[in-house]
């Protein structure tokens, strides 16, 4: 759901709501997830099954914080523009680090990493390109995409998962990733058009 200029009653209601500080518990959780990324990468590259399991646990915990910060923000009214931008960036950093690491370790084809990261980078640049018109929040499809990407990465990190299952989950993640990327382009165009009409 895109942001649109507020008018009349909506603008009055928005002005009456107290301003939410960017430094709230939901955003702190997002920052913690971002800080876990380098630790995860180090664990993944260290030799031994124990470090592999540690990397998997760190990845899963970091992924779960994505659900936590979103729930905190919605339940306690802590949604901020900072959170709308930082949350997807933290997601992309975690997913990107995992994909690149698996490709460097020669466990995942580079073309898969390139397609997913190309989409993620493109959407991030698109968000900043239209930020003067408004913030494009994460969509439901974007959340499904993230869940599929996490499941696919876990399948590659988890020992002895059959190759057909890995490819099936990763294939679904790639398809949804590309599809939601196209959706963001459409939403960005609509947001820009709404902003132009509002200024006219």
Short mmCIF file of C-alpha atoms in Angstrom, two decimals:
data_model
loop_
_atom_site.label_atom_id
_atom_site.label_comp_id
_atom_site.label_asym_id
_atom_site.label_seq_id
_atom_site.Cartn_x
_atom_site.Cartn_y
_atom_site.Cartn_z
CA UNK A 1 0.00 0.00 0.00
CA UNK A 2 1.63 3.26 -1.13
CA UNK A 3 1.68 6.50 0.76
CA UNK A 4 -0.55 9.23 -0.68
CA UNK A 5 -0.75 12.93 0.15
CA UNK A 6 -3.16 13.55 3.01
CA UNK A 7 -5.96 16.07 2.68
CA UNK A 8 -8.75 17.37 4.90
CA UNK A 9 -9.66 15.11 7.78
CA UNK A 10 -6.78 12.72 7.07
CA UNK A 11 -4.22 15.51 7.36
CA UNK A 12 -5.79 16.74 10.61
CA UNK A 13 -5.76 13.22 12.07
CA UNK A 14 -2.14 12.74 11.03
CA UNK A 15 -1.14 16.02 12.67
CA UNK A 16 -2.90 14.97 15.89
CA UNK A 17 -0.92 11.73 16.16
CA UNK A 18 2.24 11.97 18.29
CA UNK A 19 5.49 11.76 16.37
CA UNK A 20 7.16 8.37 16.79
CA UNK A 21 10.88 8.42 17.54
CA UNK A 22 13.08 6.55 15.07
CA UNK A 23 14.94 5.09 18.08
CA UNK A 24 12.27 2.67 19.24
CA UNK A 25 12.44 -1.03 20.10
CA UNK A 26 11.29 -2.15 16.64
CA UNK A 27 14.05 -0.21 14.90
CA UNK A 28 16.62 -1.37 17.46
CA UNK A 29 15.75 -4.98 16.58
CA UNK A 30 16.24 -4.10 12.90
CA UNK A 31 19.69 -2.64 13.63
CA UNK A 32 20.61 -5.75 15.67
CA UNK A 33 19.67 -7.92 12.67
CA UNK A 34 21.98 -5.84 10.50
CA UNK A 35 24.80 -6.23 13.05
CA UNK A 36 24.40 -10.03 13.00
CA UNK A 37 25.25 -10.24 9.30
CA UNK A 38 29.07 -10.11 9.55
CA UNK A 39 29.05 -12.61 12.43
CA UNK A 40 26.96 -14.99 10.32
CA UNK A 41 29.37 -14.71 7.38
CA UNK A 42 32.42 -15.40 9.56
CA UNK A 43 30.76 -18.50 11.04
CA UNK A 44 29.81 -19.77 7.57
CA UNK A 45 33.38 -19.59 6.28
CA UNK A 46 35.01 -21.18 9.31
CA UNK A 47 35.78 -24.89 8.77
CA UNK A 48 33.96 -27.62 10.64
CA UNK A 49 30.38 -28.85 11.04
CA UNK A 50 30.03 -26.99 14.35
CA UNK A 51 30.62 -23.60 12.73
CA UNK A 52 28.23 -24.52 9.91
CA UNK A 53 25.48 -25.23 12.42
CA UNK A 54 26.32 -22.01 14.27
CA UNK A 55 26.02 -20.04 11.02
CA UNK A 56 22.66 -21.68 10.35
CA UNK A 57 21.39 -20.82 13.85
CA UNK A 58 22.58 -17.22 13.54
CA UNK A 59 20.90 -16.93 10.14
CA UNK A 60 17.61 -18.31 11.48
CA UNK A 61 17.65 -16.04 14.55
CA UNK A 62 18.42 -13.00 12.39
CA UNK A 63 15.61 -13.99 10.02
CA UNK A 64 13.14 -14.33 12.90
CA UNK A 65 13.92 -10.79 14.04
CA UNK A 66 12.35 -9.64 10.78
CA UNK A 67 9.02 -10.97 12.04
CA UNK A 68 9.65 -9.53 15.49
CA UNK A 69 10.40 -5.94 14.49
CA UNK A 70 7.40 -5.85 12.16
CA UNK A 71 5.08 -7.17 14.85
CA UNK A 72 6.42 -4.68 17.42
CA UNK A 73 6.04 -1.79 15.00
CA UNK A 74 2.43 -2.66 14.17
CA UNK A 75 1.29 -3.61 17.67
CA UNK A 76 2.71 -0.57 19.46
CA UNK A 77 2.34 1.98 16.69
CA UNK A 78 6.09 2.28 16.10
CA UNK A 79 6.00 2.47 12.32
CA UNK A 80 8.49 5.10 11.10
CA UNK A 81 9.96 6.09 7.74
CA UNK A 82 13.34 4.96 9.09
CA UNK A 83 11.91 1.51 9.82
CA UNK A 84 10.25 1.28 6.40
CA UNK A 85 13.65 1.85 4.78
CA UNK A 86 15.98 0.15 7.28
CA UNK A 87 13.93 -3.06 7.56
CA UNK A 88 14.19 -4.07 3.89
CA UNK A 89 17.85 -2.98 3.81
CA UNK A 90 18.61 -5.27 6.78
CA UNK A 91 16.75 -8.10 5.01
CA UNK A 92 18.72 -7.54 1.82
CA UNK A 93 22.03 -7.43 3.70
CA UNK A 94 21.32 -10.76 5.39
CA UNK A 95 20.01 -12.49 2.26
CA UNK A 96 22.73 -10.99 0.08
CA UNK A 97 25.51 -12.04 2.44
CA UNK A 98 24.14 -15.59 2.54
CA UNK A 99 23.78 -15.90 -1.25
CA UNK A 100 27.21 -14.45 -2.01
CA UNK A 101 28.85 -16.62 0.65
CA UNK A 102 27.20 -19.79 -0.70
CA UNK A 103 28.31 -18.89 -4.23
CA UNK A 104 31.87 -18.19 -3.08
CA UNK A 105 31.82 -21.59 -1.38
CA UNK A 106 30.71 -23.05 -4.75
CA UNK A 107 27.46 -24.37 -3.27
CA UNK A 108 25.08 -22.10 -5.20
CA UNK A 109 25.32 -21.03 -8.88
CA UNK A 110 26.39 -17.41 -9.31
CA UNK A 111 23.55 -16.70 -11.75
CA UNK A 112 20.99 -17.32 -8.99
CA UNK A 113 22.80 -14.88 -6.71
CA UNK A 114 23.07 -12.33 -9.53
CA UNK A 115 19.34 -12.47 -10.37
CA UNK A 116 18.19 -12.12 -6.76
CA UNK A 117 20.70 -9.42 -5.79
CA UNK A 118 20.08 -7.54 -9.05
CA UNK A 119 16.39 -7.35 -8.18
CA UNK A 120 17.09 -6.35 -4.56
CA UNK A 121 19.53 -3.62 -5.60
CA UNK A 122 17.13 -2.35 -8.24
CA UNK A 123 14.23 -2.11 -5.77
CA UNK A 124 16.42 -0.36 -3.19
CA UNK A 125 17.55 2.23 -5.76
CA UNK A 126 13.93 2.62 -6.87
CA UNK A 127 12.85 3.33 -3.29
CA UNK A 128 15.42 6.10 -2.96
CA UNK A 129 14.59 7.48 -6.41
CA UNK A 130 10.96 8.12 -5.44
CA UNK A 131 11.50 8.88 -1.75
CA UNK A 132 10.79 12.57 -2.31
CA UNK A 133 7.29 11.54 -3.39
CA UNK A 134 6.78 9.10 -0.52
CA UNK A 135 8.00 5.82 0.95
CA UNK A 136 7.04 2.53 -0.71
CA UNK A 137 6.46 0.14 2.23
CA UNK A 138 7.12 -3.57 1.97
CA UNK A 139 4.24 -5.42 0.31
CA UNK A 140 2.73 -8.78 1.24
CA UNK A 141 4.36 -10.24 -1.85
CA UNK A 142 7.68 -8.88 -0.65
CA UNK A 143 7.25 -10.73 2.64
CA UNK A 144 6.43 -13.97 0.81
CA UNK A 145 9.54 -13.43 -1.31
CA UNK A 146 11.66 -13.00 1.81
CA UNK A 147 10.25 -16.17 3.42
CA UNK A 148 10.95 -18.18 0.25
CA UNK A 149 14.49 -16.81 0.03
CA UNK A 150 15.13 -17.71 3.67
CA UNK A 151 13.72 -21.22 3.15
CA UNK A 152 15.87 -21.71 0.05
CA UNK A 153 19.04 -20.54 1.80
CA UNK A 154 18.33 -22.77 4.80
CA UNK A 155 17.86 -25.74 2.45
CA UNK A 156 21.36 -25.09 1.06
CA UNK A 157 22.89 -24.67 4.50
CA UNK A 158 21.14 -27.63 6.11
CA UNK A 159 23.19 -30.84 5.70
CA UNK A 160 22.01 -33.56 3.32
CA UNK A 161 18.93 -31.85 1.89
CA UNK A 162 18.16 -33.55 -1.48
CA UNK A 163 19.22 -31.46 -4.48
CA UNK A 164 15.76 -31.52 -6.16
CA UNK A 165 14.21 -29.99 -3.03
CA UNK A 166 16.88 -27.30 -2.91
CA UNK A 167 16.30 -26.39 -6.54
CA UNK A 168 12.50 -26.43 -6.17
CA UNK A 169 12.53 -24.02 -3.23
CA UNK A 170 15.21 -21.80 -4.76
CA UNK A 171 13.36 -21.78 -8.09
CA UNK A 172 10.18 -20.60 -6.37
CA UNK A 173 12.18 -17.91 -4.58
CA UNK A 174 13.68 -16.67 -7.85
CA UNK A 175 10.28 -16.51 -9.60
CA UNK A 176 8.60 -14.61 -6.75
CA UNK A 177 11.64 -12.34 -6.38
CA UNK A 178 11.44 -11.26 -10.02
CA UNK A 179 7.64 -10.94 -9.92
CA UNK A 180 7.60 -8.72 -6.84
CA UNK A 181 10.36 -6.62 -8.37
CA UNK A 182 8.10 -5.83 -11.31
CA UNK A 183 5.32 -5.01 -8.83
CA UNK A 184 7.55 -2.44 -7.12
CA UNK A 185 8.21 -0.76 -10.46
CA UNK A 186 4.45 -0.41 -11.05
CA UNK A 187 3.90 0.95 -7.52
CA UNK A 188 6.73 3.46 -7.91
CA UNK A 189 5.24 4.75 -11.17
CA UNK A 190 1.81 5.12 -9.53
CA UNK A 191 3.32 6.89 -6.53
CA UNK A 192 5.08 9.37 -8.78
CA UNK A 193 1.88 10.00 -10.73
CA UNK A 194 -0.13 10.61 -7.53
CA UNK A 195 2.53 13.04 -6.27
CA UNK A 196 2.50 14.94 -9.56
CA UNK A 197 -1.30 15.28 -9.51
CA UNK A 198 -1.16 16.50 -5.92
CA UNK A 199 1.29 19.27 -6.87
CA UNK A 200 -0.72 20.28 -9.95
#
